[in-house]
mmCIF file with all atom_site columns, C-alpha atoms in Angstrom:
data_model
loop_
_atom_site.group_PDB
_atom_site.id
_atom_site.type_symbol
_atom_site.label_atom_id
_atom_site.label_alt_id
_atom_site.label_comp_id
_atom_site.label_asym_id
_atom_site.label_entity_id
_atom_site.label_seq_id
_atom_site.pdbx_PDB_ins_code
_atom_site.Cartn_x
_atom_site.Cartn_y
_atom_site.Cartn_z
_atom_site.occupancy
_atom_site.B_iso_or_equiv
_atom_site.pdbx_formal_charge
_atom_site.auth_seq_id
_atom_site.auth_comp_id
_atom_site.auth_asym_id
_atom_site.auth_atom_id
_atom_site.pdbx_PDB_model_num
ATOM 1   C CA . UNK T 1 1   ? 0.051   -0.033 0.077   1.00 0.00 ? 1   UNK T CA 1
ATOM 2   C CA . UNK T 1 2   ? 1.437   3.440  -0.775  1.00 0.00 ? 2   UNK T CA 1
ATOM 3   C CA . UNK T 1 3   ? 2.409   5.743  2.095   1.00 0.00 ? 3   UNK T CA 1
ATOM 4   C CA . UNK T 1 4   ? 1.070   8.840  0.117   1.00 0.00 ? 4   UNK T CA 1
ATOM 5   C CA . UNK T 1 5   ? -2.383  10.461 0.040   1.00 0.00 ? 5   UNK T CA 1
ATOM 6   C CA . UNK T 1 6   ? -3.776  13.262 -2.176  1.00 0.00 ? 6   UNK T CA 1
ATOM 7   C CA . UNK T 1 7   ? -5.818  15.837 -0.083  1.00 0.00 ? 7   UNK T CA 1
ATOM 8   C CA . UNK T 1 8   ? -8.207  17.966 -2.061  1.00 0.00 ? 8   UNK T CA 1
ATOM 9   C CA . UNK T 1 9   ? -9.544  20.717 0.233   1.00 0.00 ? 9   UNK T CA 1
ATOM 10  C CA . UNK T 1 10  ? -12.605 22.525 -0.138  1.00 0.00 ? 10  UNK T CA 1
ATOM 11  C CA . UNK T 1 11  ? -12.835 22.451 -4.053  1.00 0.00 ? 11  UNK T CA 1
ATOM 12  C CA . UNK T 1 12  ? -16.397 23.175 -3.822  1.00 0.00 ? 12  UNK T CA 1
ATOM 13  C CA . UNK T 1 13  ? -18.600 25.066 -6.356  1.00 0.00 ? 13  UNK T CA 1
ATOM 14  C CA . UNK T 1 14  ? -19.683 27.799 -3.768  1.00 0.00 ? 14  UNK T CA 1
ATOM 15  C CA . UNK T 1 15  ? -15.824 28.632 -2.994  1.00 0.00 ? 15  UNK T CA 1
ATOM 16  C CA . UNK T 1 16  ? -14.478 28.429 -6.663  1.00 0.00 ? 16  UNK T CA 1
ATOM 17  C CA . UNK T 1 17  ? -16.959 30.802 -8.127  1.00 0.00 ? 17  UNK T CA 1
ATOM 18  C CA . UNK T 1 18  ? -14.320 33.804 -7.794  1.00 0.00 ? 18  UNK T CA 1
ATOM 19  C CA . UNK T 1 19  ? -11.330 31.683 -7.418  1.00 0.00 ? 19  UNK T CA 1
ATOM 20  C CA . UNK T 1 20  ? -7.857  32.986 -8.913  1.00 0.00 ? 20  UNK T CA 1
ATOM 21  C CA . UNK T 1 21  ? -6.958  30.696 -11.918 1.00 0.00 ? 21  UNK T CA 1
ATOM 22  C CA . UNK T 1 22  ? -9.842  28.585 -10.872 1.00 0.00 ? 22  UNK T CA 1
ATOM 23  C CA . UNK T 1 23  ? -10.500 26.582 -14.070 1.00 0.00 ? 23  UNK T CA 1
ATOM 24  C CA . UNK T 1 24  ? -6.856  25.753 -14.597 1.00 0.00 ? 24  UNK T CA 1
ATOM 25  C CA . UNK T 1 25  ? -6.221  24.680 -10.968 1.00 0.00 ? 25  UNK T CA 1
ATOM 26  C CA . UNK T 1 26  ? -9.341  22.371 -11.346 1.00 0.00 ? 26  UNK T CA 1
ATOM 27  C CA . UNK T 1 27  ? -8.129  20.835 -14.128 1.00 0.00 ? 27  UNK T CA 1
ATOM 28  C CA . UNK T 1 28  ? -4.418  20.254 -12.596 1.00 0.00 ? 28  UNK T CA 1
ATOM 29  C CA . UNK T 1 29  ? -6.211  18.887 -9.499  1.00 0.00 ? 29  UNK T CA 1
ATOM 30  C CA . UNK T 1 30  ? -8.342  16.548 -11.427 1.00 0.00 ? 30  UNK T CA 1
ATOM 31  C CA . UNK T 1 31  ? -5.422  15.219 -13.282 1.00 0.00 ? 31  UNK T CA 1
ATOM 32  C CA . UNK T 1 32  ? -3.633  14.716 -10.123 1.00 0.00 ? 32  UNK T CA 1
ATOM 33  C CA . UNK T 1 33  ? -6.458  12.623 -8.532  1.00 0.00 ? 33  UNK T CA 1
ATOM 34  C CA . UNK T 1 34  ? -6.631  10.431 -11.779 1.00 0.00 ? 34  UNK T CA 1
ATOM 35  C CA . UNK T 1 35  ? -3.024  9.759  -11.379 1.00 0.00 ? 35  UNK T CA 1
ATOM 36  C CA . UNK T 1 36  ? -3.269  9.201  -7.819  1.00 0.00 ? 36  UNK T CA 1
ATOM 37  C CA . UNK T 1 37  ? -6.076  6.758  -8.460  1.00 0.00 ? 37  UNK T CA 1
ATOM 38  C CA . UNK T 1 38  ? -3.991  4.899  -11.187 1.00 0.00 ? 38  UNK T CA 1
ATOM 39  C CA . UNK T 1 39  ? -1.107  4.542  -8.639  1.00 0.00 ? 39  UNK T CA 1
ATOM 40  C CA . UNK T 1 40  ? -3.468  2.907  -5.995  1.00 0.00 ? 40  UNK T CA 1
ATOM 41  C CA . UNK T 1 41  ? -2.925  6.487  -3.691  1.00 0.00 ? 41  UNK T CA 1
ATOM 42  C CA . UNK T 1 42  ? -5.812  7.332  -1.690  1.00 0.00 ? 42  UNK T CA 1
ATOM 43  C CA . UNK T 1 43  ? -7.669  10.337 -2.598  1.00 0.00 ? 43  UNK T CA 1
ATOM 44  C CA . UNK T 1 44  ? -9.392  12.229 0.187   1.00 0.00 ? 44  UNK T CA 1
ATOM 45  C CA . UNK T 1 45  ? -11.759 15.067 -0.379  1.00 0.00 ? 45  UNK T CA 1
ATOM 46  C CA . UNK T 1 46  ? -12.290 17.744 2.585   1.00 0.00 ? 46  UNK T CA 1
ATOM 47  C CA . UNK T 1 47  ? -15.520 19.781 2.282   1.00 0.00 ? 47  UNK T CA 1
ATOM 48  C CA . UNK T 1 48  ? -16.098 22.970 4.329   1.00 0.00 ? 48  UNK T CA 1
ATOM 49  C CA . UNK T 1 49  ? -19.661 23.172 5.765   1.00 0.00 ? 49  UNK T CA 1
ATOM 50  C CA . UNK T 1 50  ? -21.588 26.446 6.063   1.00 0.00 ? 50  UNK T CA 1
ATOM 51  C CA . UNK T 1 51  ? -25.026 26.361 7.562   1.00 0.00 ? 51  UNK T CA 1
ATOM 52  C CA . UNK T 1 52  ? -26.054 29.564 5.394   1.00 0.00 ? 52  UNK T CA 1
ATOM 53  C CA . UNK T 1 53  ? -25.233 27.946 2.065   1.00 0.00 ? 53  UNK T CA 1
ATOM 54  C CA . UNK T 1 54  ? -27.453 25.399 0.417   1.00 0.00 ? 54  UNK T CA 1
ATOM 55  C CA . UNK T 1 55  ? -26.083 21.705 0.153   1.00 0.00 ? 55  UNK T CA 1
ATOM 56  C CA . UNK T 1 56  ? -25.804 21.953 -3.634  1.00 0.00 ? 56  UNK T CA 1
ATOM 57  C CA . UNK T 1 57  ? -23.344 24.627 -3.481  1.00 0.00 ? 57  UNK T CA 1
ATOM 58  C CA . UNK T 1 58  ? -21.208 22.795 -0.909  1.00 0.00 ? 58  UNK T CA 1
ATOM 59  C CA . UNK T 1 59  ? -20.700 19.810 -3.144  1.00 0.00 ? 59  UNK T CA 1
ATOM 60  C CA . UNK T 1 60  ? -17.444 19.221 -4.567  1.00 0.00 ? 60  UNK T CA 1
ATOM 61  C CA . UNK T 1 61  ? -17.103 21.082 -7.840  1.00 0.00 ? 61  UNK T CA 1
ATOM 62  C CA . UNK T 1 62  ? -18.253 18.652 -10.799 1.00 0.00 ? 62  UNK T CA 1
ATOM 63  C CA . UNK T 1 63  ? -14.849 18.676 -12.234 1.00 0.00 ? 63  UNK T CA 1
ATOM 64  C CA . UNK T 1 64  ? -13.630 16.877 -9.406  1.00 0.00 ? 64  UNK T CA 1
ATOM 65  C CA . UNK T 1 65  ? -16.363 14.814 -8.562  1.00 0.00 ? 65  UNK T CA 1
ATOM 66  C CA . UNK T 1 66  ? -15.315 11.843 -6.070  1.00 0.00 ? 66  UNK T CA 1
ATOM 67  C CA . UNK T 1 67  ? -15.224 8.390  -7.258  1.00 0.00 ? 67  UNK T CA 1
ATOM 68  C CA . UNK T 1 68  ? -15.794 5.036  -5.617  1.00 0.00 ? 68  UNK T CA 1
ATOM 69  C CA . UNK T 1 69  ? -13.115 4.389  -3.250  1.00 0.00 ? 69  UNK T CA 1
ATOM 70  C CA . UNK T 1 70  ? -12.484 8.077  -2.550  1.00 0.00 ? 70  UNK T CA 1
ATOM 71  C CA . UNK T 1 71  ? -12.815 9.546  0.960   1.00 0.00 ? 71  UNK T CA 1
ATOM 72  C CA . UNK T 1 72  ? -15.106 12.545 1.585   1.00 0.00 ? 72  UNK T CA 1
ATOM 73  C CA . UNK T 1 73  ? -14.918 14.162 5.007   1.00 0.00 ? 73  UNK T CA 1
ATOM 74  C CA . UNK T 1 74  ? -16.848 17.355 6.176   1.00 0.00 ? 74  UNK T CA 1
ATOM 75  C CA . UNK T 1 75  ? -15.323 19.855 8.267   1.00 0.00 ? 75  UNK T CA 1
ATOM 76  C CA . UNK T 1 76  ? -16.190 23.083 10.174  1.00 0.00 ? 76  UNK T CA 1
ATOM 77  C CA . UNK T 1 77  ? -12.593 24.347 10.535  1.00 0.00 ? 77  UNK T CA 1
ATOM 78  C CA . UNK T 1 78  ? -9.919  25.726 8.555   1.00 0.00 ? 78  UNK T CA 1
ATOM 79  C CA . UNK T 1 79  ? -7.805  22.804 9.737   1.00 0.00 ? 79  UNK T CA 1
ATOM 80  C CA . UNK T 1 80  ? -8.771  19.627 8.254   1.00 0.00 ? 80  UNK T CA 1
ATOM 81  C CA . UNK T 1 81  ? -7.602  17.568 11.092  1.00 0.00 ? 81  UNK T CA 1
ATOM 82  C CA . UNK T 1 82  ? -9.647  19.247 13.787  1.00 0.00 ? 82  UNK T CA 1
ATOM 83  C CA . UNK T 1 83  ? -12.911 17.521 14.812  1.00 0.00 ? 83  UNK T CA 1
ATOM 84  C CA . UNK T 1 84  ? -12.770 15.367 11.665  1.00 0.00 ? 84  UNK T CA 1
ATOM 85  C CA . UNK T 1 85  ? -11.468 11.609 11.276  1.00 0.00 ? 85  UNK T CA 1
ATOM 86  C CA . UNK T 1 86  ? -8.877  12.596 8.776   1.00 0.00 ? 86  UNK T CA 1
ATOM 87  C CA . UNK T 1 87  ? -6.076  11.422 11.170  1.00 0.00 ? 87  UNK T CA 1
ATOM 88  C CA . UNK T 1 88  ? -7.775  7.968  11.361  1.00 0.00 ? 88  UNK T CA 1
ATOM 89  C CA . UNK T 1 89  ? -8.347  7.728  7.774   1.00 0.00 ? 89  UNK T CA 1
ATOM 90  C CA . UNK T 1 90  ? -4.658  8.312  6.939   1.00 0.00 ? 90  UNK T CA 1
ATOM 91  C CA . UNK T 1 91  ? -3.522  5.964  9.977   1.00 0.00 ? 91  UNK T CA 1
ATOM 92  C CA . UNK T 1 92  ? -5.819  3.029  8.376   1.00 0.00 ? 92  UNK T CA 1
ATOM 93  C CA . UNK T 1 93  ? -4.014  3.486  5.109   1.00 0.00 ? 93  UNK T CA 1
ATOM 94  C CA . UNK T 1 94  ? -0.480  3.660  6.661   1.00 0.00 ? 94  UNK T CA 1
ATOM 95  C CA . UNK T 1 95  ? 0.017   7.221  5.022   1.00 0.00 ? 95  UNK T CA 1
ATOM 96  C CA . UNK T 1 96  ? 3.154   9.159  5.903   1.00 0.00 ? 96  UNK T CA 1
ATOM 97  C CA . UNK T 1 97  ? 3.220   11.803 3.135   1.00 0.00 ? 97  UNK T CA 1
ATOM 98  C CA . UNK T 1 98  ? 0.314   14.300 2.018   1.00 0.00 ? 98  UNK T CA 1
ATOM 99  C CA . UNK T 1 99  ? 0.117   15.861 -1.409  1.00 0.00 ? 99  UNK T CA 1
ATOM 100 C CA . UNK T 1 100 ? -2.131  18.985 -0.695  1.00 0.00 ? 100 UNK T CA 1
ATOM 101 C CA . UNK T 1 101 ? -4.130  20.668 -3.120  1.00 0.00 ? 101 UNK T CA 1
ATOM 102 C CA . UNK T 1 102 ? -7.217  22.965 -2.688  1.00 0.00 ? 102 UNK T CA 1
ATOM 103 C CA . UNK T 1 103 ? -8.831  26.328 -1.784  1.00 0.00 ? 103 UNK T CA 1
ATOM 104 C CA . UNK T 1 104 ? -8.137  28.684 -0.044  1.00 0.00 ? 104 UNK T CA 1
ATOM 105 C CA . UNK T 1 105 ? -4.229  29.175 0.022   1.00 0.00 ? 105 UNK T CA 1
ATOM 106 C CA . UNK T 1 106 ? -4.307  31.347 2.998   1.00 0.00 ? 106 UNK T CA 1
ATOM 107 C CA . UNK T 1 107 ? -6.903  29.651 5.102   1.00 0.00 ? 107 UNK T CA 1
ATOM 108 C CA . UNK T 1 108 ? -7.553  26.153 4.755   1.00 0.00 ? 108 UNK T CA 1
ATOM 109 C CA . UNK T 1 109 ? -4.527  24.982 2.662   1.00 0.00 ? 109 UNK T CA 1
ATOM 110 C CA . UNK T 1 110 ? -2.340  26.845 4.899   1.00 0.00 ? 110 UNK T CA 1
ATOM 111 C CA . UNK T 1 111 ? -3.814  25.461 8.166   1.00 0.00 ? 111 UNK T CA 1
ATOM 112 C CA . UNK T 1 112 ? -4.051  21.891 6.896   1.00 0.00 ? 112 UNK T CA 1
ATOM 113 C CA . UNK T 1 113 ? -0.498  21.848 5.729   1.00 0.00 ? 113 UNK T CA 1
ATOM 114 C CA . UNK T 1 114 ? 0.883   23.149 8.969   1.00 0.00 ? 114 UNK T CA 1
ATOM 115 C CA . UNK T 1 115 ? -1.349  20.762 10.921  1.00 0.00 ? 115 UNK T CA 1
ATOM 116 C CA . UNK T 1 116 ? -0.205  17.847 8.808   1.00 0.00 ? 116 UNK T CA 1
ATOM 117 C CA . UNK T 1 117 ? 3.311   18.609 9.571   1.00 0.00 ? 117 UNK T CA 1
ATOM 118 C CA . UNK T 1 118 ? 2.457   18.810 13.345  1.00 0.00 ? 118 UNK T CA 1
ATOM 119 C CA . UNK T 1 119 ? 0.672   15.690 12.959  1.00 0.00 ? 119 UNK T CA 1
ATOM 120 C CA . UNK T 1 120 ? 3.779   13.926 11.651  1.00 0.00 ? 120 UNK T CA 1
ATOM 121 C CA . UNK T 1 121 ? 3.357   13.934 8.043   1.00 0.00 ? 121 UNK T CA 1
ATOM 122 C CA . UNK T 1 122 ? 5.772   14.618 5.288   1.00 0.00 ? 122 UNK T CA 1
ATOM 123 C CA . UNK T 1 123 ? 4.199   17.429 2.945   1.00 0.00 ? 123 UNK T CA 1
ATOM 124 C CA . UNK T 1 124 ? 4.115   18.155 -0.704  1.00 0.00 ? 124 UNK T CA 1
ATOM 125 C CA . UNK T 1 125 ? 2.446   21.344 -1.416  1.00 0.00 ? 125 UNK T CA 1
ATOM 126 C CA . UNK T 1 126 ? 1.107   21.353 -5.034  1.00 0.00 ? 126 UNK T CA 1
ATOM 127 C CA . UNK T 1 127 ? 2.378   25.034 -6.145  1.00 0.00 ? 127 UNK T CA 1
ATOM 128 C CA . UNK T 1 128 ? -0.092  25.188 -8.914  1.00 0.00 ? 128 UNK T CA 1
ATOM 129 C CA . UNK T 1 129 ? -2.953  23.094 -7.208  1.00 0.00 ? 129 UNK T CA 1
ATOM 130 C CA . UNK T 1 130 ? -4.124  25.486 -4.792  1.00 0.00 ? 130 UNK T CA 1
ATOM 131 C CA . UNK T 1 131 ? -5.811  28.858 -5.230  1.00 0.00 ? 131 UNK T CA 1
ATOM 132 C CA . UNK T 1 132 ? -7.727  31.637 -3.256  1.00 0.00 ? 132 UNK T CA 1
ATOM 133 C CA . UNK T 1 133 ? -10.418 34.131 -3.960  1.00 0.00 ? 133 UNK T CA 1
ATOM 134 C CA . UNK T 1 134 ? -9.923  36.967 -6.158  1.00 0.00 ? 134 UNK T CA 1
ATOM 135 C CA . UNK T 1 135 ? -9.518  40.308 -4.418  1.00 0.00 ? 135 UNK T CA 1
ATOM 136 C CA . UNK T 1 136 ? -11.103 43.623 -5.332  1.00 0.00 ? 136 UNK T CA 1
ATOM 137 C CA . UNK T 1 137 ? -9.206  45.434 -8.350  1.00 0.00 ? 137 UNK T CA 1
ATOM 138 C CA . UNK T 1 138 ? -6.366  47.437 -6.644  1.00 0.00 ? 138 UNK T CA 1
ATOM 139 C CA . UNK T 1 139 ? -6.322  45.432 -3.330  1.00 0.00 ? 139 UNK T CA 1
ATOM 140 C CA . UNK T 1 140 ? -3.002  44.158 -2.252  1.00 0.00 ? 140 UNK T CA 1
ATOM 141 C CA . UNK T 1 141 ? -1.837  41.369 -1.931  1.00 0.00 ? 141 UNK T CA 1
ATOM 142 C CA . UNK T 1 142 ? -3.363  40.006 -5.067  1.00 0.00 ? 142 UNK T CA 1
ATOM 143 C CA . UNK T 1 143 ? -4.585  36.299 -5.219  1.00 0.00 ? 143 UNK T CA 1
ATOM 144 C CA . UNK T 1 144 ? -1.757  35.529 -7.247  1.00 0.00 ? 144 UNK T CA 1
ATOM 145 C CA . UNK T 1 145 ? 0.736   37.170 -4.703  1.00 0.00 ? 145 UNK T CA 1
ATOM 146 C CA . UNK T 1 146 ? -0.998  35.124 -1.867  1.00 0.00 ? 146 UNK T CA 1
ATOM 147 C CA . UNK T 1 147 ? -0.598  31.936 -3.727  1.00 0.00 ? 147 UNK T CA 1
ATOM 148 C CA . UNK T 1 148 ? 3.070   32.581 -4.418  1.00 0.00 ? 148 UNK T CA 1
ATOM 149 C CA . UNK T 1 149 ? 3.595   33.930 -0.856  1.00 0.00 ? 149 UNK T CA 1
ATOM 150 C CA . UNK T 1 150 ? 2.372   30.642 0.300   1.00 0.00 ? 150 UNK T CA 1
ATOM 151 C CA . UNK T 1 151 ? 4.374   28.522 -2.128  1.00 0.00 ? 151 UNK T CA 1
ATOM 152 C CA . UNK T 1 152 ? 7.434   30.732 -0.802  1.00 0.00 ? 152 UNK T CA 1
ATOM 153 C CA . UNK T 1 153 ? 6.801   30.146 2.836   1.00 0.00 ? 153 UNK T CA 1
ATOM 154 C CA . UNK T 1 154 ? 6.464   26.453 2.329   1.00 0.00 ? 154 UNK T CA 1
ATOM 155 C CA . UNK T 1 155 ? 9.553   26.034 0.040   1.00 0.00 ? 155 UNK T CA 1
ATOM 156 C CA . UNK T 1 156 ? 11.615  27.189 3.035   1.00 0.00 ? 156 UNK T CA 1
ATOM 157 C CA . UNK T 1 157 ? 9.664   26.409 6.236   1.00 0.00 ? 157 UNK T CA 1
ATOM 158 C CA . UNK T 1 158 ? 11.325  23.767 8.518   1.00 0.00 ? 158 UNK T CA 1
ATOM 159 C CA . UNK T 1 159 ? 9.712   21.102 10.753  1.00 0.00 ? 159 UNK T CA 1
ATOM 160 C CA . UNK T 1 160 ? 11.799  18.663 12.615  1.00 0.00 ? 160 UNK T CA 1
ATOM 161 C CA . UNK T 1 161 ? 12.104  15.393 11.051  1.00 0.00 ? 161 UNK T CA 1
ATOM 162 C CA . UNK T 1 162 ? 9.573   16.186 8.271   1.00 0.00 ? 162 UNK T CA 1
ATOM 163 C CA . UNK T 1 163 ? 10.022  16.556 4.489   1.00 0.00 ? 163 UNK T CA 1
ATOM 164 C CA . UNK T 1 164 ? 8.473   19.578 2.795   1.00 0.00 ? 164 UNK T CA 1
ATOM 165 C CA . UNK T 1 165 ? 8.341   20.064 -0.974  1.00 0.00 ? 165 UNK T CA 1
ATOM 166 C CA . UNK T 1 166 ? 6.697   22.539 -3.055  1.00 0.00 ? 166 UNK T CA 1
ATOM 167 C CA . UNK T 1 167 ? 6.432   21.511 -6.883  1.00 0.00 ? 167 UNK T CA 1
ATOM 168 C CA . UNK T 1 168 ? 4.107   21.901 -9.670  1.00 0.00 ? 168 UNK T CA 1
ATOM 169 C CA . UNK T 1 169 ? 1.439   19.494 -10.637 1.00 0.00 ? 169 UNK T CA 1
ATOM 170 C CA . UNK T 1 170 ? 3.418   18.368 -13.709 1.00 0.00 ? 170 UNK T CA 1
ATOM 171 C CA . UNK T 1 171 ? 6.496   17.164 -11.443 1.00 0.00 ? 171 UNK T CA 1
ATOM 172 C CA . UNK T 1 172 ? 4.301   15.270 -8.873  1.00 0.00 ? 172 UNK T CA 1
ATOM 173 C CA . UNK T 1 173 ? 4.602   11.396 -9.359  1.00 0.00 ? 173 UNK T CA 1
ATOM 174 C CA . UNK T 1 174 ? 2.720   8.982  -7.461  1.00 0.00 ? 174 UNK T CA 1
ATOM 175 C CA . UNK T 1 175 ? 4.377   5.885  -8.963  1.00 0.00 ? 175 UNK T CA 1
ATOM 176 C CA . UNK T 1 176 ? 7.792   6.191  -7.266  1.00 0.00 ? 176 UNK T CA 1
ATOM 177 C CA . UNK T 1 177 ? 8.984   9.378  -5.511  1.00 0.00 ? 177 UNK T CA 1
ATOM 178 C CA . UNK T 1 178 ? 6.530   12.207 -5.125  1.00 0.00 ? 178 UNK T CA 1
ATOM 179 C CA . UNK T 1 179 ? 8.366   14.966 -6.683  1.00 0.00 ? 179 UNK T CA 1
ATOM 180 C CA . UNK T 1 180 ? 11.023  15.395 -9.364  1.00 0.00 ? 180 UNK T CA 1
#
């Protein structure tokens, strides 16, 4: 069994409506999910829950519809480990390394990535596989700057005993090493 899992965080219709580079990001994540499944790597979807939005809007974006065998977990926090069974799901599958994608770079992707490291997982942040909402024109930082900022932080962050890699989707390999 592989020691890697692909996390797809909050790639839900309501969230992606105004996402930076949304369609391209969706395509890259969909390709990663297909490649992960082909390599028998678990694909785990996390869905943020909001009482004020209809269930239809909270579903995973149709481009990324979960397939049989994929895991779908609901969460109520930016940290996908907090008050969910994510840790148990990963433990049952002997996962040690997480490939992280999703929405939003500056909230749930960041919180879950840091939490994964604190929970003892190695991390691969997909540089072009996470996004955030577009800001109003003239607002700084822009969505593109936020994505770049998080890629920059995770390319130098240090967690004792953990491996952290930032790589574009095209470099992610599930059949051997995870990146390069």
